[in-house]
Amino acid sequence: NPQNGGALGSCVFFFFFTAAGSGTLAVSDMSGTVVYTADFPMFTQWDQSAEWNGRDPYGNPLPDGMYTATVTSGNFTASAYTSIDSSIVFHAADITRSGTGIGTLPAAYMMSDSTAYIGAEVTPVFRTSADPFYESPVTINAGMTFSPWFELTAGLTVHAGMTDVPLGFNAAAKFGSSRMLSDSAKFCYAGIIRYGTVKDTALYPPYGADTGSGFGAGAVFGIDGRSFYTGISAEYMYGTLTGSLSGNNSVLRSGLAAEYRPSDKITVKAWGALCCSFGESTGTVWARAADAGAGISCILGTSSAVLNIRGSTISYIGGVSYLSGTAGLTYFF
């Protein structure tokens, strides 16, 4: 989709030669009109490539349809095919512990096939207690959509500001699909498997909220349009204190998330969830904590780099609240 920025709005043609020479690559539409050319005056190596952003020579996005790329060198030609599809929407997603999503909740939509991403964020956390500063974790995330229905993400967190600076790790696999409801909206659904752990440290007492630790699974459903998304999710996590499965502490988190895209550069988002806790540390409490927040994501220039700013809270019902602000940068390619 030429409307997307950076690598997500371009196509790369790869080809190779076995002798010295020169050549030309030409891209033409279904009527045979040439819309892009690249000249190769002299091959200095066998492997060659050319990147095309789906636009005409004046920078205007070309219409949807099939396009043919033809390499010509002397009497030799080779062709490949691609298509422009304006329905491919680039989601300026957050990278959550459950995969791509909104704030701390997973989203039912999937990124485009073969999309990879890497990001970093810092999240100072304060609490409503006598000692207000709690921690300032730094997280590195990475992931990839290996197919239109399978996504894998992983993250490493340094819990700066805490005693002994514990390390945390999380990974998630998301399996999703969708059904078109109209030309501009589709019904999305996905299943999630995830695991997280923090070395010898239980986070966010008095416990019973989903803070990333444990092994579990969940499901998410949503409606995804050209300018909006809204969805519901439910996740059950076991071993939620440190990620050790020897304990019997567990959390059920049910949430609602939404985002609005006023332009192709900006996404405004909000989410909220209720955590129910079970186990020896908290007992059975059907309304243990609330997880909520809001944020904004901005695509930087014509790139596929996304600046994420959000504020969130984990609030124990009738008890302490943890307030945090996050600033992060994610690059999609």
mmCIF file of C-alpha atoms in Angstrom:
data_model
loop_
_atom_site.group_PDB
_atom_site.id
_atom_site.type_symbol
_atom_site.label_atom_id
_atom_site.label_comp_id
_atom_site.label_asym_id
_atom_site.label_seq_id
_atom_site.Cartn_x
_atom_site.Cartn_y
_atom_site.Cartn_z
ATOM 1 C CA ASN A 1 0.000 0.000 0.000
ATOM 2 C CA PRO A 2 1.748 3.215 -1.133
ATOM 3 C CA GLN A 3 -0.089 5.121 1.617
ATOM 4 C CA ASN A 4 2.041 3.341 4.222
ATOM 5 C CA GLY A 5 5.418 4.773 5.097
ATOM 6 C CA GLY A 6 8.892 3.286 4.870
ATOM 7 C CA ALA A 7 9.357 -0.412 4.210
ATOM 8 C CA LEU A 8 5.637 -1.081 4.740
ATOM 9 C CA GLY A 9 4.769 1.063 1.721
ATOM 10 C CA SER A 10 7.277 -0.273 -0.786
ATOM 11 C CA CYS A 11 8.204 -3.353 -2.812
ATOM 12 C CA VAL A 12 11.729 -4.632 -3.510
ATOM 13 C CA PHE A 13 12.501 -6.596 -6.680
ATOM 14 C CA PHE A 14 15.536 -8.876 -6.514
ATOM 15 C CA PHE A 15 17.313 -10.292 -9.571
ATOM 16 C CA PHE A 16 20.762 -11.543 -10.528
ATOM 17 C CA PHE A 17 23.140 -11.697 -13.492
ATOM 18 C CA THR A 18 25.992 -14.043 -14.375
ATOM 19 C CA ALA A 19 28.007 -11.792 -16.682
ATOM 20 C CA ALA A 20 29.060 -8.168 -16.987
ATOM 21 C CA GLY A 21 26.661 -5.817 -18.727
ATOM 22 C CA SER A 22 23.883 -3.291 -18.180
ATOM 23 C CA GLY A 23 20.102 -3.426 -17.892
ATOM 24 C CA THR A 24 16.805 -1.731 -17.150
ATOM 25 C CA LEU A 25 13.929 -2.565 -14.866
ATOM 26 C CA ALA A 26 10.476 -1.294 -15.888
ATOM 27 C CA VAL A 27 7.208 -1.602 -13.937
ATOM 28 C CA SER A 28 3.986 -1.417 -15.947
ATOM 29 C CA ASP A 29 0.299 -1.488 -15.037
ATOM 30 C CA MET A 30 -2.353 -3.838 -16.434
ATOM 31 C CA SER A 31 -2.753 -1.703 -19.572
ATOM 32 C CA GLY A 32 0.977 -1.915 -20.309
ATOM 33 C CA THR A 33 1.762 1.689 -19.335
ATOM 34 C CA VAL A 34 5.213 1.998 -17.759
ATOM 35 C CA VAL A 35 4.917 3.682 -14.341
ATOM 36 C CA TYR A 36 8.465 3.236 -12.993
ATOM 37 C CA THR A 37 11.928 2.577 -14.411
ATOM 38 C CA ALA A 38 15.355 1.954 -12.905
ATOM 39 C CA ASP A 39 18.544 1.910 -14.983
ATOM 40 C CA PHE A 40 21.592 -0.226 -14.225
ATOM 41 C CA PRO A 41 24.397 1.202 -16.403
ATOM 42 C CA MET A 42 26.959 -1.405 -15.350
ATOM 43 C CA PHE A 43 26.640 -4.484 -13.158
ATOM 44 C CA THR A 44 29.432 -4.655 -10.585
ATOM 45 C CA GLN A 45 28.013 -7.718 -8.805
ATOM 46 C CA TRP A 46 25.644 -10.564 -9.618
ATOM 47 C CA ASP A 47 22.918 -9.766 -7.087
ATOM 48 C CA GLN A 48 20.842 -6.684 -7.882
ATOM 49 C CA SER A 49 17.707 -5.067 -6.474
ATOM 50 C CA ALA A 50 15.389 -2.120 -7.000
ATOM 51 C CA GLU A 51 12.876 -0.625 -4.568
ATOM 52 C CA TRP A 52 9.548 0.810 -5.766
ATOM 53 C CA ASN A 53 7.139 2.735 -3.540
ATOM 54 C CA GLY A 54 4.007 2.186 -5.619
ATOM 55 C CA ARG A 55 3.933 5.778 -6.875
ATOM 56 C CA ASP A 56 4.233 7.440 -10.263
ATOM 57 C CA PRO A 57 7.222 9.664 -11.243
ATOM 58 C CA TYR A 58 5.433 12.642 -9.648
ATOM 59 C CA GLY A 59 5.018 10.942 -6.275
ATOM 60 C CA ASN A 60 1.304 10.176 -6.583
ATOM 61 C CA PRO A 61 0.034 6.809 -5.284
ATOM 62 C CA LEU A 62 -1.001 4.501 -8.118
ATOM 63 C CA PRO A 63 -4.377 2.712 -8.167
ATOM 64 C CA ASP A 64 -4.972 -0.797 -6.889
ATOM 65 C CA GLY A 65 -4.242 -3.662 -9.255
ATOM 66 C CA MET A 66 -1.581 -5.985 -10.621
ATOM 67 C CA TYR A 67 1.768 -4.625 -11.852
ATOM 68 C CA THR A 68 4.489 -6.316 -13.883
ATOM 69 C CA ALA A 69 8.204 -5.732 -13.336
ATOM 70 C CA THR A 70 10.434 -6.645 -16.285
ATOM 71 C CA VAL A 71 14.222 -6.666 -16.315
ATOM 72 C CA THR A 72 15.820 -6.301 -19.741
ATOM 73 C CA SER A 73 19.518 -6.823 -20.464
ATOM 74 C CA GLY A 74 20.556 -7.291 -24.090
ATOM 75 C CA ASN A 75 18.375 -10.056 -25.527
ATOM 76 C CA PHE A 76 17.414 -11.395 -22.098
ATOM 77 C CA THR A 77 14.280 -10.561 -20.079
ATOM 78 C CA ALA A 78 12.761 -11.730 -16.801
ATOM 79 C CA SER A 79 9.486 -10.726 -15.175
ATOM 80 C CA ALA A 80 7.911 -10.716 -11.717
ATOM 81 C CA TYR A 81 4.548 -9.525 -10.458
ATOM 82 C CA THR A 82 3.225 -7.533 -7.536
ATOM 83 C CA SER A 83 -0.003 -5.783 -6.608
ATOM 84 C CA ILE A 84 -1.046 -2.531 -4.989
ATOM 85 C CA ASP A 85 -3.719 -3.004 -2.335
ATOM 86 C CA SER A 86 -4.934 0.088 -0.474
ATOM 87 C CA SER A 87 -6.850 -2.100 2.007
ATOM 88 C CA ILE A 88 -3.560 -3.099 3.688
ATOM 89 C CA VAL A 89 -3.721 -0.948 6.818
ATOM 90 C CA PHE A 90 -0.575 -0.230 8.818
ATOM 91 C CA HIS A 91 -1.440 -0.444 12.514
ATOM 92 C CA ALA A 92 0.766 1.743 14.693
ATOM 93 C CA ALA A 93 0.480 -0.924 17.372
ATOM 94 C CA ASP A 94 1.979 -1.146 20.831
ATOM 95 C CA ILE A 95 4.011 -4.274 21.595
ATOM 96 C CA THR A 96 2.332 -5.814 24.643
ATOM 97 C CA ARG A 97 3.175 -8.926 26.637
ATOM 98 C CA SER A 98 0.469 -10.626 24.558
ATOM 99 C CA GLY A 99 1.779 -9.486 21.169
ATOM 100 C CA THR A 100 0.781 -6.480 19.085
ATOM 101 C CA GLY A 101 -2.020 -4.561 20.725
ATOM 102 C CA ILE A 102 -3.269 -1.428 22.420
ATOM 103 C CA GLY A 103 -1.563 -0.293 25.620
ATOM 104 C CA THR A 104 -1.323 -3.440 27.748
ATOM 105 C CA LEU A 105 -4.075 -5.407 25.964
ATOM 106 C CA PRO A 106 -3.764 -7.560 22.838
ATOM 107 C CA ALA A 107 -5.558 -6.644 19.615
ATOM 108 C CA ALA A 108 -7.355 -9.091 17.334
ATOM 109 C CA TYR A 109 -5.896 -7.649 14.119
ATOM 110 C CA MET A 110 -2.725 -9.065 12.602
ATOM 111 C CA MET A 111 0.111 -7.130 11.003
ATOM 112 C CA SER A 112 0.829 -7.664 7.319
ATOM 113 C CA ASP A 113 2.596 -10.866 6.271
ATOM 114 C CA SER A 114 6.375 -10.856 6.947
ATOM 115 C CA THR A 115 6.247 -7.621 8.968
ATOM 116 C CA ALA A 116 9.049 -7.501 11.539
ATOM 117 C CA TYR A 117 9.486 -4.984 14.326
ATOM 118 C CA ILE A 118 11.868 -3.968 17.077
ATOM 119 C CA GLY A 119 11.343 -1.371 19.761
ATOM 120 C CA ALA A 120 12.441 0.076 23.075
ATOM 121 C CA GLU A 121 10.531 1.881 25.800
ATOM 122 C CA VAL A 122 10.977 3.260 29.305
ATOM 123 C CA THR A 123 8.176 3.343 31.893
ATOM 124 C CA PRO A 124 8.641 5.255 35.174
ATOM 125 C CA VAL A 125 6.161 3.933 37.757
ATOM 126 C CA PHE A 126 4.884 5.691 40.885
ATOM 127 C CA ARG A 127 2.476 4.508 43.580
ATOM 128 C CA THR A 128 0.012 6.056 45.998
ATOM 129 C CA SER A 129 1.893 5.107 49.155
ATOM 130 C CA ALA A 130 4.437 6.539 51.575
ATOM 131 C CA ASP A 131 7.272 5.726 49.150
ATOM 132 C CA PRO A 132 5.901 7.025 45.810
ATOM 133 C CA PHE A 133 8.653 5.948 43.370
ATOM 134 C CA TYR A 134 8.425 2.240 42.521
ATOM 135 C CA GLU A 135 10.591 1.485 39.446
ATOM 136 C CA SER A 136 11.565 2.622 35.952
ATOM 137 C CA PRO A 137 11.782 -0.470 33.736
ATOM 138 C CA VAL A 138 13.456 -0.394 30.326
ATOM 139 C CA THR A 139 12.127 -2.904 27.788
ATOM 140 C CA ILE A 140 13.439 -4.121 24.434
ATOM 141 C CA ASN A 141 10.815 -5.814 22.225
ATOM 142 C CA ALA A 142 11.062 -7.651 18.921
ATOM 143 C CA GLY A 143 8.727 -9.746 16.835
ATOM 144 C CA MET A 144 7.562 -10.833 13.423
ATOM 145 C CA THR A 145 4.389 -11.843 11.613
ATOM 146 C CA PHE A 146 5.614 -15.020 9.936
ATOM 147 C CA SER A 147 2.357 -15.512 8.048
ATOM 148 C CA PRO A 148 -1.002 -13.690 7.872
ATOM 149 C CA TRP A 149 -2.205 -15.852 10.773
ATOM 150 C CA PHE A 150 0.900 -16.298 12.994
ATOM 151 C CA GLU A 151 2.824 -13.722 15.038
ATOM 152 C CA LEU A 152 5.654 -14.235 17.517
ATOM 153 C CA THR A 153 6.951 -11.566 19.928
ATOM 154 C CA ALA A 154 9.496 -11.482 22.750
ATOM 155 C CA GLY A 155 10.763 -8.892 25.192
ATOM 156 C CA LEU A 156 13.519 -8.360 27.747
ATOM 157 C CA THR A 157 13.006 -5.931 30.650
ATOM 158 C CA VAL A 158 15.548 -4.418 33.018
ATOM 159 C CA HIS A 159 13.639 -3.351 36.124
ATOM 160 C CA ALA A 160 15.750 -0.291 36.894
ATOM 161 C CA GLY A 161 15.145 1.497 40.193
ATOM 162 C CA MET A 162 14.454 -1.716 42.117
ATOM 163 C CA THR A 163 16.810 -3.461 44.504
ATOM 164 C CA ASP A 164 19.154 -5.846 42.633
ATOM 165 C CA VAL A 165 17.653 -4.642 39.294
ATOM 166 C CA PRO A 166 15.888 -7.904 38.375
ATOM 167 C CA LEU A 167 15.556 -9.011 34.758
ATOM 168 C CA GLY A 168 12.270 -10.001 33.171
ATOM 169 C CA PHE A 169 11.500 -11.969 30.020
ATOM 170 C CA ASN A 170 8.279 -12.490 28.124
ATOM 171 C CA ALA A 171 7.207 -14.185 24.896
ATOM 172 C CA ALA A 172 3.874 -14.587 23.122
ATOM 173 C CA ALA A 173 2.445 -16.332 20.080
ATOM 174 C CA LYS A 174 -0.711 -14.988 18.439
ATOM 175 C CA PHE A 175 -2.803 -16.920 15.920
ATOM 176 C CA GLY A 176 -5.406 -14.821 14.122
ATOM 177 C CA SER A 177 -7.679 -14.409 11.135
ATOM 178 C CA SER A 178 -10.517 -12.177 9.937
ATOM 179 C CA ARG A 179 -13.732 -12.002 7.926
ATOM 180 C CA MET A 180 -14.808 -9.035 5.828
ATOM 181 C CA LEU A 181 -17.974 -7.333 7.021
ATOM 182 C CA SER A 182 -17.956 -4.597 4.363
ATOM 183 C CA ASP A 183 -15.539 -2.823 2.043
ATOM 184 C CA SER A 184 -14.202 -0.820 4.984
ATOM 185 C CA ALA A 185 -14.469 -3.107 8.032
ATOM 186 C CA LYS A 186 -13.682 -6.668 9.070
ATOM 187 C CA PHE A 187 -14.295 -8.941 12.037
ATOM 188 C CA CYS A 188 -10.993 -10.124 13.562
ATOM 189 C CA TYR A 189 -10.294 -12.901 16.038
ATOM 190 C CA ALA A 190 -7.140 -14.363 17.554
ATOM 191 C CA GLY A 191 -5.882 -16.850 20.130
ATOM 192 C CA ILE A 192 -2.843 -16.129 22.316
ATOM 193 C CA ILE A 193 -0.310 -18.217 24.238
ATOM 194 C CA ARG A 194 2.163 -16.326 26.423
ATOM 195 C CA TYR A 195 4.750 -16.688 29.172
ATOM 196 C CA GLY A 196 6.589 -14.192 31.340
ATOM 197 C CA THR A 197 8.939 -14.291 34.298
ATOM 198 C CA VAL A 198 10.913 -11.937 36.547
ATOM 199 C CA LYS A 199 13.971 -13.358 38.283
ATOM 200 C CA ASP A 200 13.172 -14.051 41.951
ATOM 201 C CA THR A 201 10.929 -10.986 42.213
ATOM 202 C CA ALA A 202 7.169 -10.567 42.623
ATOM 203 C CA LEU A 203 5.993 -7.254 41.175
ATOM 204 C CA TYR A 204 3.270 -4.808 42.191
ATOM 205 C CA PRO A 205 2.098 -5.923 45.658
ATOM 206 C CA PRO A 206 -0.414 -6.758 47.064
ATOM 207 C CA TYR A 207 -0.550 -8.897 43.864
ATOM 208 C CA GLY A 208 -3.467 -10.245 41.884
ATOM 209 C CA ALA A 209 -3.102 -8.077 38.760
ATOM 210 C CA ASP A 210 -1.696 -9.191 35.416
ATOM 211 C CA THR A 211 1.840 -7.747 35.525
ATOM 212 C CA GLY A 212 3.342 -10.022 32.857
ATOM 213 C CA SER A 213 4.479 -13.051 34.865
ATOM 214 C CA GLY A 214 3.091 -16.554 34.430
ATOM 215 C CA PHE A 215 1.989 -18.937 31.737
ATOM 216 C CA GLY A 216 -1.394 -18.655 30.110
ATOM 217 C CA ALA A 217 -3.641 -18.250 27.131
ATOM 218 C CA GLY A 218 -6.372 -15.969 25.894
ATOM 219 C CA ALA A 219 -8.697 -14.949 23.110
ATOM 220 C CA VAL A 220 -9.485 -11.585 21.539
ATOM 221 C CA PHE A 221 -12.208 -10.421 19.145
ATOM 222 C CA GLY A 222 -12.623 -7.087 17.413
ATOM 223 C CA ILE A 223 -13.978 -4.954 14.577
ATOM 224 C CA ASP A 224 -11.251 -3.313 12.487
ATOM 225 C CA GLY A 225 -12.130 -0.451 10.131
ATOM 226 C CA ARG A 226 -10.092 1.987 8.086
ATOM 227 C CA SER A 227 -10.065 4.593 10.862
ATOM 228 C CA PHE A 228 -11.010 2.674 14.018
ATOM 229 C CA TYR A 229 -10.695 -0.542 15.988
ATOM 230 C CA THR A 230 -12.610 -1.817 18.999
ATOM 231 C CA GLY A 231 -12.195 -5.196 20.631
ATOM 232 C CA ILE A 232 -12.627 -7.362 23.721
ATOM 233 C CA SER A 233 -10.132 -9.797 25.220
ATOM 234 C CA ALA A 234 -9.886 -12.399 27.977
ATOM 235 C CA GLU A 235 -6.645 -13.944 29.266
ATOM 236 C CA TYR A 236 -5.995 -16.455 32.037
ATOM 237 C CA MET A 237 -2.498 -16.546 33.577
ATOM 238 C CA TYR A 238 -1.110 -19.141 36.017
ATOM 239 C CA GLY A 239 1.945 -18.616 38.235
ATOM 240 C CA THR A 240 1.535 -14.840 38.243
ATOM 241 C CA LEU A 241 3.904 -13.859 41.061
ATOM 242 C CA THR A 242 7.270 -14.550 39.410
ATOM 243 C CA GLY A 243 6.429 -16.898 36.544
ATOM 244 C CA SER A 244 7.178 -20.021 38.567
ATOM 245 C CA LEU A 245 4.563 -22.681 37.896
ATOM 246 C CA SER A 246 5.079 -24.235 41.335
ATOM 247 C CA GLY A 247 2.707 -21.709 42.908
ATOM 248 C CA ASN A 248 -1.043 -21.697 42.431
ATOM 249 C CA ASN A 249 -1.614 -17.961 41.977
ATOM 250 C CA SER A 250 -3.565 -17.042 38.863
ATOM 251 C CA VAL A 251 -5.282 -14.051 37.260
ATOM 252 C CA LEU A 252 -8.162 -13.715 34.828
ATOM 253 C CA ARG A 253 -8.028 -10.408 32.944
ATOM 254 C CA SER A 254 -10.974 -9.263 30.803
ATOM 255 C CA GLY A 255 -10.621 -6.064 28.832
ATOM 256 C CA LEU A 256 -11.918 -3.638 26.238
ATOM 257 C CA ALA A 257 -9.617 -1.689 23.896
ATOM 258 C CA ALA A 258 -10.244 0.879 21.166
ATOM 259 C CA GLU A 259 -8.263 3.075 18.828
ATOM 260 C CA TYR A 260 -9.107 5.905 16.439
ATOM 261 C CA ARG A 261 -6.965 6.980 13.486
ATOM 262 C CA PRO A 262 -7.758 10.614 12.604
ATOM 263 C CA SER A 263 -5.033 10.523 9.933
ATOM 264 C CA ASP A 264 -2.591 8.046 8.421
ATOM 265 C CA LYS A 265 0.087 9.346 10.836
ATOM 266 C CA ILE A 266 -1.699 9.445 14.201
ATOM 267 C CA THR A 267 -3.498 6.822 16.286
ATOM 268 C CA VAL A 268 -5.301 7.643 19.534
ATOM 269 C CA LYS A 269 -6.012 4.690 21.816
ATOM 270 C CA ALA A 270 -7.573 3.749 25.156
ATOM 271 C CA TRP A 271 -8.087 0.516 27.081
ATOM 272 C CA GLY A 272 -9.456 -0.850 30.339
ATOM 273 C CA ALA A 273 -9.528 -4.271 32.009
ATOM 274 C CA LEU A 274 -10.669 -5.953 35.201
ATOM 275 C CA CYS A 275 -8.420 -8.498 36.918
ATOM 276 C CA CYS A 276 -9.840 -11.342 39.000
ATOM 277 C CA SER A 277 -7.358 -13.186 41.225
ATOM 278 C CA PHE A 278 -7.217 -16.718 42.605
ATOM 279 C CA GLY A 279 -4.628 -18.449 44.804
ATOM 280 C CA GLU A 280 -2.786 -18.512 48.101
ATOM 281 C CA SER A 281 -1.471 -14.924 47.950
ATOM 282 C CA THR A 282 -4.801 -13.159 47.406
ATOM 283 C CA GLY A 283 -7.553 -15.724 47.786
ATOM 284 C CA THR A 284 -10.461 -15.604 45.366
ATOM 285 C CA VAL A 285 -11.318 -11.990 44.562
ATOM 286 C CA TRP A 286 -13.562 -11.369 41.540
ATOM 287 C CA ALA A 287 -12.701 -7.662 41.340
ATOM 288 C CA ARG A 288 -9.066 -7.484 42.452
ATOM 289 C CA ALA A 289 -7.604 -4.717 40.258
ATOM 290 C CA ALA A 290 -8.285 -2.427 37.311
ATOM 291 C CA ASP A 291 -5.821 -1.996 34.448
ATOM 292 C CA ALA A 292 -6.517 1.094 32.315
ATOM 293 C CA GLY A 293 -4.844 3.785 30.253
ATOM 294 C CA ALA A 294 -4.714 5.930 27.136
ATOM 295 C CA GLY A 295 -2.075 6.928 24.623
ATOM 296 C CA ILE A 296 -1.131 8.226 21.225
ATOM 297 C CA SER A 297 1.104 6.807 18.481
ATOM 298 C CA CYS A 298 2.690 8.920 15.741
ATOM 299 C CA ILE A 299 4.377 7.682 12.570
ATOM 300 C CA LEU A 300 7.565 9.706 12.119
ATOM 301 C CA GLY A 301 7.764 11.399 8.725
ATOM 302 C CA THR A 302 7.687 9.045 5.746
ATOM 303 C CA SER A 303 9.300 6.209 7.725
ATOM 304 C CA SER A 304 7.743 3.186 9.421
ATOM 305 C CA ALA A 305 9.077 4.262 12.835
ATOM 306 C CA VAL A 306 6.370 4.827 15.454
ATOM 307 C CA LEU A 307 6.625 7.023 18.551
ATOM 308 C CA ASN A 308 4.405 5.685 21.357
ATOM 309 C CA ILE A 309 3.350 7.820 24.328
ATOM 310 C CA ARG A 310 0.892 6.509 26.904
ATOM 311 C CA GLY A 311 -0.170 6.735 30.523
ATOM 312 C CA SER A 312 -1.647 3.840 32.492
ATOM 313 C CA THR A 313 -2.548 2.582 35.940
ATOM 314 C CA ILE A 314 -2.867 -0.634 37.879
ATOM 315 C CA SER A 315 -5.298 0.130 40.700
ATOM 316 C CA TYR A 316 -6.155 -2.407 43.379
ATOM 317 C CA ILE A 317 -9.785 -2.030 44.350
ATOM 318 C CA GLY A 318 -9.801 -0.200 47.684
ATOM 319 C CA GLY A 319 -6.002 -0.223 47.868
ATOM 320 C CA VAL A 320 -2.795 1.098 46.330
ATOM 321 C CA SER A 321 -2.563 2.358 42.747
ATOM 322 C CA TYR A 322 0.469 2.261 40.454
ATOM 323 C CA LEU A 323 0.643 5.127 37.945
ATOM 324 C CA SER A 324 3.018 5.005 34.992
ATOM 325 C CA GLY A 325 3.993 6.898 31.868
ATOM 326 C CA THR A 326 5.623 5.243 28.862
ATOM 327 C CA ALA A 327 7.701 6.654 26.035
ATOM 328 C CA GLY A 328 8.856 4.263 23.324
ATOM 329 C CA LEU A 329 9.959 3.941 19.727
ATOM 330 C CA THR A 330 9.103 0.974 17.488
ATOM 331 C CA TYR A 331 10.412 0.403 13.980
ATOM 332 C CA PHE A 332 8.407 -1.793 11.604
ATOM 333 C CA PHE A 333 10.088 -3.270 8.511
#
